Amino acid sequence: MSEYPSLDRPEALLEAMLLIRAYELRLAEHSARSGTPGSCTAVGQEAAAVGVVSALERDDLILTNHRSAGHLLARGADPGRMMAEVMGRSHGYCKGKSGSLHISVRELGVVLTSTIVGGELSLATGVALSQTMLGRPGIVACFFGDGAAGEGIFHESLNLAAVWKLPILFVCENNQWQAFVHRRETMLGEHVATRAAAYGMPGVTVDGNDVDAVRAATLAATAAIRDGGGPYLLETSTYRLRGHGEPDDQAYVDRTELTAWQQRDPIALAKARLRAEQGFTFGDFARLDARIAARIDAAFAFAQASPWPDASELLTDVYA
Amino acid sequence: MSEYPSLDRPEALLEAMLLIRAYELRLAEHSARSGTPGSCTAVGQEAAAVGVVSALERDDLILTNHRSAGHLLARGADPGRMMAEVMGRSHGYCKGKSGSLHISVRELGVVLTSTIVGGELSLATGVALSQTMLGRPGIVACFFGDGAAGEGIFHESLNLAAVWKLPILFVCENNQWQAFVHRRETMLGEHVATRAAAYGMPGVTVDGNDVDAVRAATLAATAAIRDGGGPYLLETSTYRLRGHGEPDDQAYVDRTELTAWQQRDPIALAKARLRAEQGFTFGDFARLDARIAARIDAAFAFAQASPWPDASELLTDVYA
Amino acid sequence: MSVITVNEAIAQALAEEMRRDARVLMFGEGVATKRPELLAEFGEARVRNTPLAEAIIAGTAVGAAATGLRPVVDLLFAPFLCYAMDALVNSAGKLRYLSGGQFDFPLVAIAMSGSGWGVGAQHNHNVEAWFAHSPGLKVVMPSSAADFKGLLKSAIRDDNPVLFFVDIGLLYHSGEVPDDEALVPIGEAAVLRRGQDATLVSYAKTVPVCLQAAEALAASGISAEVIDLRTIKPLDAATVLASARRTGRVVVVHEASASCGVGAELAALVAEHAFDSLKAPVQRLTGPDVPAPASFALEQAYVPRPEEVVAAVRRVANPQCSAA
Amino acid sequence: MSVITVNEAIAQALAEEMRRDARVLMFGEGVATKRPELLAEFGEARVRNTPLAEAIIAGTAVGAAATGLRPVVDLLFAPFLCYAMDALVNSAGKLRYLSGGQFDFPLVAIAMSGSGWGVGAQHNHNVEAWFAHSPGLKVVMPSSAADFKGLLKSAIRDDNPVLFFVDIGLLYHSGEVPDDEALVPIGEAAVLRRGQDATLVSYAKTVPVCLQAAEALAASGISAEVIDLRTIKPLDAATVLASARRTGRVVVVHEASASCGVGAELAALVAEHAFDSLKAPVQRLTGPDVPAPASFALEQAYVPRPEEVVAAVRRVANPQCSAA
Ligand SMILES: Cc1ncc(C[n+]2csc(CCOP(=O)(O)OP(=O)(O)O)c2C)c(N)n1
Ligand SMILES: Cc1ncc(C[n+]2csc(CCOP(=O)(O)OP(=O)(O)O)c2C)c(N)n1
Ligand SMILES: [Mg+2]
Ligand SMILES: [Mg+2]
């Protein structure tokens, strides 16, 4: 059983964000160098991931999607086993069968990751139903994107959760992009949270680049859910700083918009706050960076050393 | 080319409602007597159908569903050919291949009827896109139920229509029932129209048992759409007085609720108003009833006399 | 033994399994309304109506199955499965594998299909072959009351996702059902009639059609074996092949259309693994590749008839067809 | 003649047909972003990005097709079709029939599938057989640049709904494409190599595999005919059967799983209509009935290889297998 990181102190939140950033950049660099299929990074969205996951409790369950590294690492997943999975190696969390797109880690409560956009929304209600009917503690956090909010299953999932009063925190990571389509082209209005009203569900939008704000909003939301208030829609407003997948020249991205968001980099914001409010020094950050670089180096080496799955694995794990 | 009835005078609206009522009761009686599969009636919902269709123009197109007799008859469909279709006879509008569930009548602009709940919502956007791109006059009216509003396709259809500013009047016939499930069990809140806000679309609920109110609300909605205002969601609040299909003992229906709605029978309301405001007499109504009874008798006879399709028809109309 | 309808057999299986295992629950559009006896015995938590939304009904079942419940969902008519394909095919069928075996999906999805009610192609489309062509799923389609009961019970106890297809035309057929547990294992075909001259392989509503045909053939001295597949995936190839090797003549009969259907799979298996025993071409007698019509007259013409089965057997039983 | 990639062939077909017919338009997730050249030439009305919503993308295409437009929709990866099944199967495939012939549905739905990108089973599932088992649809799955271009153009001109499958593994294969119109008719298989000893029938990425195998077999004195189906529905049975009757030995090869797949249909057709000419069992060589894995090592093992095709042909070419 892996242990969960305790993300209650500001520097722990920063460290988690730095780990995610370093992890994703290392894999991006690797796929650029090796030409191997690259994963979908969430660079620029670290605060949205860490802020939410840091506010969850041990018994809570998480469902996520193709852009999941931040959720998994914040929850305590081993970057080495994750990289091994992304590279399709036998020590990956899913024996290499998932690759980067559907990594789930049951022992960490990260269940049923689907790369079908909206897939996690279709499954979250059932997971929450199990929690309720089997009398388990722990609510369900379901991460999905602004694009997923356009799929019909968003409507069906939120409505059923509301009618059945299921303990689900719906977390819409609105990163303004849906692969190669800007969110603006897919909906009128700026926010997904406003749709919650249609289901009689609370809906709140929070600055997804401010880790403390996201954590606070999540704590408020989960408190309401744990009080039996039923499901809750939390939208983290953020931005996908890199392309949809690696490599991606982002030729289709508006430079002004990109630059504006780069200037609101969640990691820079967190560091500034730590300097201003906790007296952190550049030296402190340097030590942090070094520690993380070492972890990522070790993880990468572990993954590269992990053997390919045996061909016999092709036919296993199909039926129970 | 069938001709369209002009439903601009109050008595014409009443006559259309009476025709629908008589048509559906005759078929219900027939299936009870003959044991043949019965169709889905909309008894109690005649004002919702007639009020909307009466406000449409010749060039407008209609998409409807399994509970479509009112829409078709109000649009001018021949009850004889409709009954023939319901009975699976060769003179039916669809050669008997549709039966009651997916009757479309292209010459009347009633296109692409689907009995898949939500099917009409999935097709309406494309029909409206054709109207716009081919520079045709005429908007699209899409009839669906409160149950269909729970399908994911409702979300996708309304959102795309809003983003693409398509000329669609979405008409939700909220008859409080979804086959054997009460609307109350499927959503929080009483109305579907409130969901329109999520798409930046106007949404209005009207008393679906008041034919004049429905007609007025529809004229206001279609005026907005024709002015290029994009799609509009109109909810007609009404009640399904009979079962889901014929026969149906309605054992699952709350008697108090049923009685309350029976007392708001749209036909009785229309008659009362004609008496009060236009000086109609019982004699006038009797003459109207007699004329309609004669039409239905003739229609029924026509349908019964219509031959079964030849077995060779089994293999035709598959590919263009 | 007691004689009950297929419909009653289904109700009994559900009640018995819900009684046996508290993790079993059932939901769908109108489930609580249409099964008041289940609602009364097991309560609102375990017998639920749902919104009209097949995708989330199926998805909820898949998510619940992976986390400790054993859901049974009623998806009504098979064409409505078109709204539920992602949950069934991409999630239930694949997430065990893609997760490296971290999850099981013990769920049953029930859907009706077939001619008989004159409801047309949007309510009547035999799509069992779709799921036979999808990994990680099991597919069951019985023909008798006893098999409906025994297979539904086995499906509910199975740790994998099972598509359970109910042929509408059989719902009110009656049959003997054992009074004991009466489980029928998934994956075993049944030889309903022994014969030497030809093998009739079928499932669902065309099984009785084949039995009638076999009766008629017997009268004219041709002895036909009749196999009811009962399970479509995993397919009981051994039983079919053993019979094919004995008779050397195979006629496959089902209502679903031919192209890439279950009959195609059976004919391919026979042609590959019983080739040397074959005395005549493998015949397929299926519904036409057209949408199901509503008109009673046309719907009647849609389903294979006993005379057609008899004619098909006569064709292959005719010595000229023999390759020997 | 000019040599272009499959990807370029698709782009050329789209541009040429949009130029030829103003009713042709294309939309889907990222279509306008990923095809700037089409956007530039035909404008925002005819080249559209959409919300992330496959059901309404497909439904919009169906509704538009019935009322005068000729839409082409890009649904990205084949497993995403699970969200679009109702529009494609229940509406496009059935509403012409159910309406007694009142509507046509001239539309093309493009989807990618197959191994090669290591994306796993939720992006890689060869489901072409599902649509071959659904009425009213046509299904195309080419293997060469020329056929991609010629068949996509024919699909866009066809008055029926066409599922156009793109095998990812072929996207960057190059091939000669005629400079003229270069239409390729839907429903005609191509005999890519003549042979007398055995017939290899395949489509999409396993066609080059079969050609390599035939080359290797030739070296050892076995002459194999290679047929590329190109269209899966309607299937060109005549071409397959004529070859089967000549060679008497048939091996069907595809990446999709076997159960109720296209290979099953082919084997069944051969076993029924070329039976008397068969000298050996009909062999199927297909991808396994498991979800497609992401791991490169496992994905490689998923697709039939030339050696395996060679071995299958040797098995049937071996006189002991002969039924004569
Ligand atoms: C049903 C489906 N359609 C399309 C895709 C291809 N795809 C993968 S990610 C993606 C964009 C998703 O956008 P969003 O939901 O906003 O999540 P984000 O990637 O921005 O985190 C698309 C279109 C898919 N995986 N599944
Ligand atoms: C996708 C789908 N699911 C279920 C059904 C079965 N069914 C037919 S009508 C109906 C109720 C529809 O309710 P609503 O949309 O409110 O329309 P109403 O019948 O009340 O007019 C149901 C469940 C269907 N035809 N299609
Ligand atoms: Mg996004
Ligand atoms: Mg209703």
Short mmCIF file of N, CA and C in Angstrom, two decimals, chain A residues 21 24-25 41-46 67 175-177 209 238-246 248-250 252-268:
data_model
loop_
_atom_site.label_atom_id
_atom_site.label_comp_id
_atom_site.label_asym_id
_atom_site.label_seq_id
_atom_site.Cartn_x
_atom_site.Cartn_y
_atom_site.Cartn_z
N ARG A 21 5.55 19.14 -12.65
CA ARG A 21 6.16 19.88 -13.75
C ARG A 21 7.41 19.16 -14.26
N GLU A 24 6.55 15.86 -16.11
CA GLU A 24 5.98 16.01 -17.45
C GLU A 24 7.00 16.54 -18.44
N LEU A 25 7.84 17.48 -17.99
CA LEU A 25 8.85 18.01 -18.90
C LEU A 25 9.87 16.94 -19.26
N THR A 41 0.43 16.51 -21.54
CA THR A 41 0.90 17.17 -20.33
C THR A 41 -0.14 18.17 -19.82
N ALA A 42 0.00 18.51 -18.55
CA ALA A 42 -0.88 19.52 -17.95
C ALA A 42 -0.01 20.66 -17.39
N VAL A 43 1.07 20.97 -18.11
CA VAL A 43 1.94 22.05 -17.66
C VAL A 43 1.12 23.34 -17.58
N GLY A 44 1.17 24.01 -16.44
CA GLY A 44 0.37 25.21 -16.22
C GLY A 44 -0.88 24.91 -15.40
N GLN A 45 -1.20 23.62 -15.26
CA GLN A 45 -2.40 23.23 -14.52
C GLN A 45 -2.08 22.56 -13.19
N GLU A 46 -0.82 22.68 -12.76
CA GLU A 46 -0.40 21.94 -11.56
C GLU A 46 -1.18 22.35 -10.31
N ARG A 67 -5.33 13.18 -19.06
CA ARG A 67 -4.36 14.20 -18.63
C ARG A 67 -4.22 14.10 -17.10
N ASN A 175 -9.20 24.23 -19.00
CA ASN A 175 -7.88 24.72 -19.43
C ASN A 175 -7.98 25.44 -20.77
N GLN A 176 -9.18 25.79 -21.15
CA GLN A 176 -9.46 26.61 -22.35
C GLN A 176 -9.23 25.87 -23.66
N TRP A 177 -8.75 24.62 -23.61
CA TRP A 177 -8.50 23.88 -24.84
C TRP A 177 -9.14 22.51 -24.83
N ASN A 209 -5.12 28.58 -11.08
CA ASN A 209 -3.66 28.75 -11.00
C ASN A 209 -3.20 29.18 -9.61
N THR A 238 -8.11 27.47 -15.65
CA THR A 238 -6.66 27.43 -15.84
C THR A 238 -6.33 27.43 -17.33
N TYR A 239 -5.12 27.02 -17.67
CA TYR A 239 -4.71 27.07 -19.08
C TYR A 239 -3.68 26.00 -19.37
N ARG A 240 -3.84 25.38 -20.54
CA ARG A 240 -2.91 24.34 -20.98
C ARG A 240 -1.74 25.03 -21.67
N LEU A 241 -0.59 25.14 -20.99
CA LEU A 241 0.53 25.92 -21.55
C LEU A 241 1.25 25.22 -22.69
N ARG A 242 1.22 23.89 -22.71
CA ARG A 242 1.84 23.17 -23.82
C ARG A 242 0.76 22.68 -24.78
N GLY A 243 1.17 21.90 -25.77
CA GLY A 243 0.20 21.41 -26.76
C GLY A 243 -0.69 20.34 -26.19
N HIS A 244 -1.59 19.84 -27.05
CA HIS A 244 -2.51 18.78 -26.63
C HIS A 244 -1.74 17.53 -26.21
N GLY A 245 -0.82 17.14 -27.05
CA GLY A 245 0.06 16.01 -26.76
C GLY A 245 1.46 16.37 -27.21
N GLU A 246 2.40 15.49 -26.93
CA GLU A 246 3.78 15.76 -27.35
C GLU A 246 4.09 15.00 -28.62
N ASP A 248 3.85 19.07 -30.14
CA ASP A 248 2.78 19.91 -30.68
C ASP A 248 3.35 21.32 -30.80
N ASP A 249 3.38 21.85 -32.01
CA ASP A 249 4.04 23.16 -32.23
C ASP A 249 3.14 24.32 -31.77
N GLN A 250 1.90 24.04 -31.38
CA GLN A 250 0.96 25.06 -30.90
C GLN A 250 0.77 26.19 -31.91
N TYR A 252 -1.54 26.80 -33.69
CA TYR A 252 -2.94 27.23 -33.66
C TYR A 252 -3.29 28.06 -32.42
N VAL A 253 -2.29 28.28 -31.56
CA VAL A 253 -2.55 28.97 -30.28
C VAL A 253 -2.29 30.47 -30.40
N ASP A 254 -3.21 31.27 -29.89
CA ASP A 254 -3.06 32.72 -29.89
C ASP A 254 -1.95 33.11 -28.92
N ARG A 255 -0.93 33.79 -29.47
CA ARG A 255 0.27 34.08 -28.65
C ARG A 255 -0.05 35.01 -27.48
N THR A 256 -0.89 35.98 -27.72
CA THR A 256 -1.20 36.93 -26.64
C THR A 256 -1.83 36.20 -25.47
N GLU A 257 -2.80 35.34 -25.80
CA GLU A 257 -3.47 34.58 -24.74
C GLU A 257 -2.46 33.70 -24.01
N LEU A 258 -1.62 33.04 -24.78
CA LEU A 258 -0.63 32.13 -24.18
C LEU A 258 0.29 32.90 -23.24
N THR A 259 0.80 34.03 -23.73
CA THR A 259 1.74 34.81 -22.90
C THR A 259 1.07 35.29 -21.62
N ALA A 260 -0.17 35.75 -21.76
CA ALA A 260 -0.88 36.24 -20.58
C ALA A 260 -0.94 35.14 -19.52
N TRP A 261 -1.23 33.92 -19.94
CA TRP A 261 -1.34 32.82 -18.96
C TRP A 261 0.04 32.39 -18.46
N GLN A 262 1.02 32.47 -19.36
CA GLN A 262 2.37 32.11 -18.89
C GLN A 262 2.77 33.01 -17.74
N GLN A 263 2.31 34.27 -17.82
CA GLN A 263 2.66 35.20 -16.74
C GLN A 263 1.91 34.87 -15.45
N ARG A 264 0.92 33.99 -15.56
CA ARG A 264 0.22 33.57 -14.33
C ARG A 264 0.58 32.12 -13.99
N ASP A 265 1.78 31.72 -14.35
CA ASP A 265 2.23 30.36 -14.05
C ASP A 265 1.99 30.02 -12.58
N PRO A 266 1.26 28.95 -12.32
CA PRO A 266 0.88 28.62 -10.93
C PRO A 266 2.07 28.37 -10.02
N ILE A 267 3.15 27.87 -10.59
CA ILE A 267 4.33 27.60 -9.76
C ILE A 267 5.01 28.91 -9.37
N ALA A 268 5.11 29.83 -10.33
CA ALA A 268 5.70 31.14 -10.03
C ALA A 268 4.86 31.85 -8.96
#
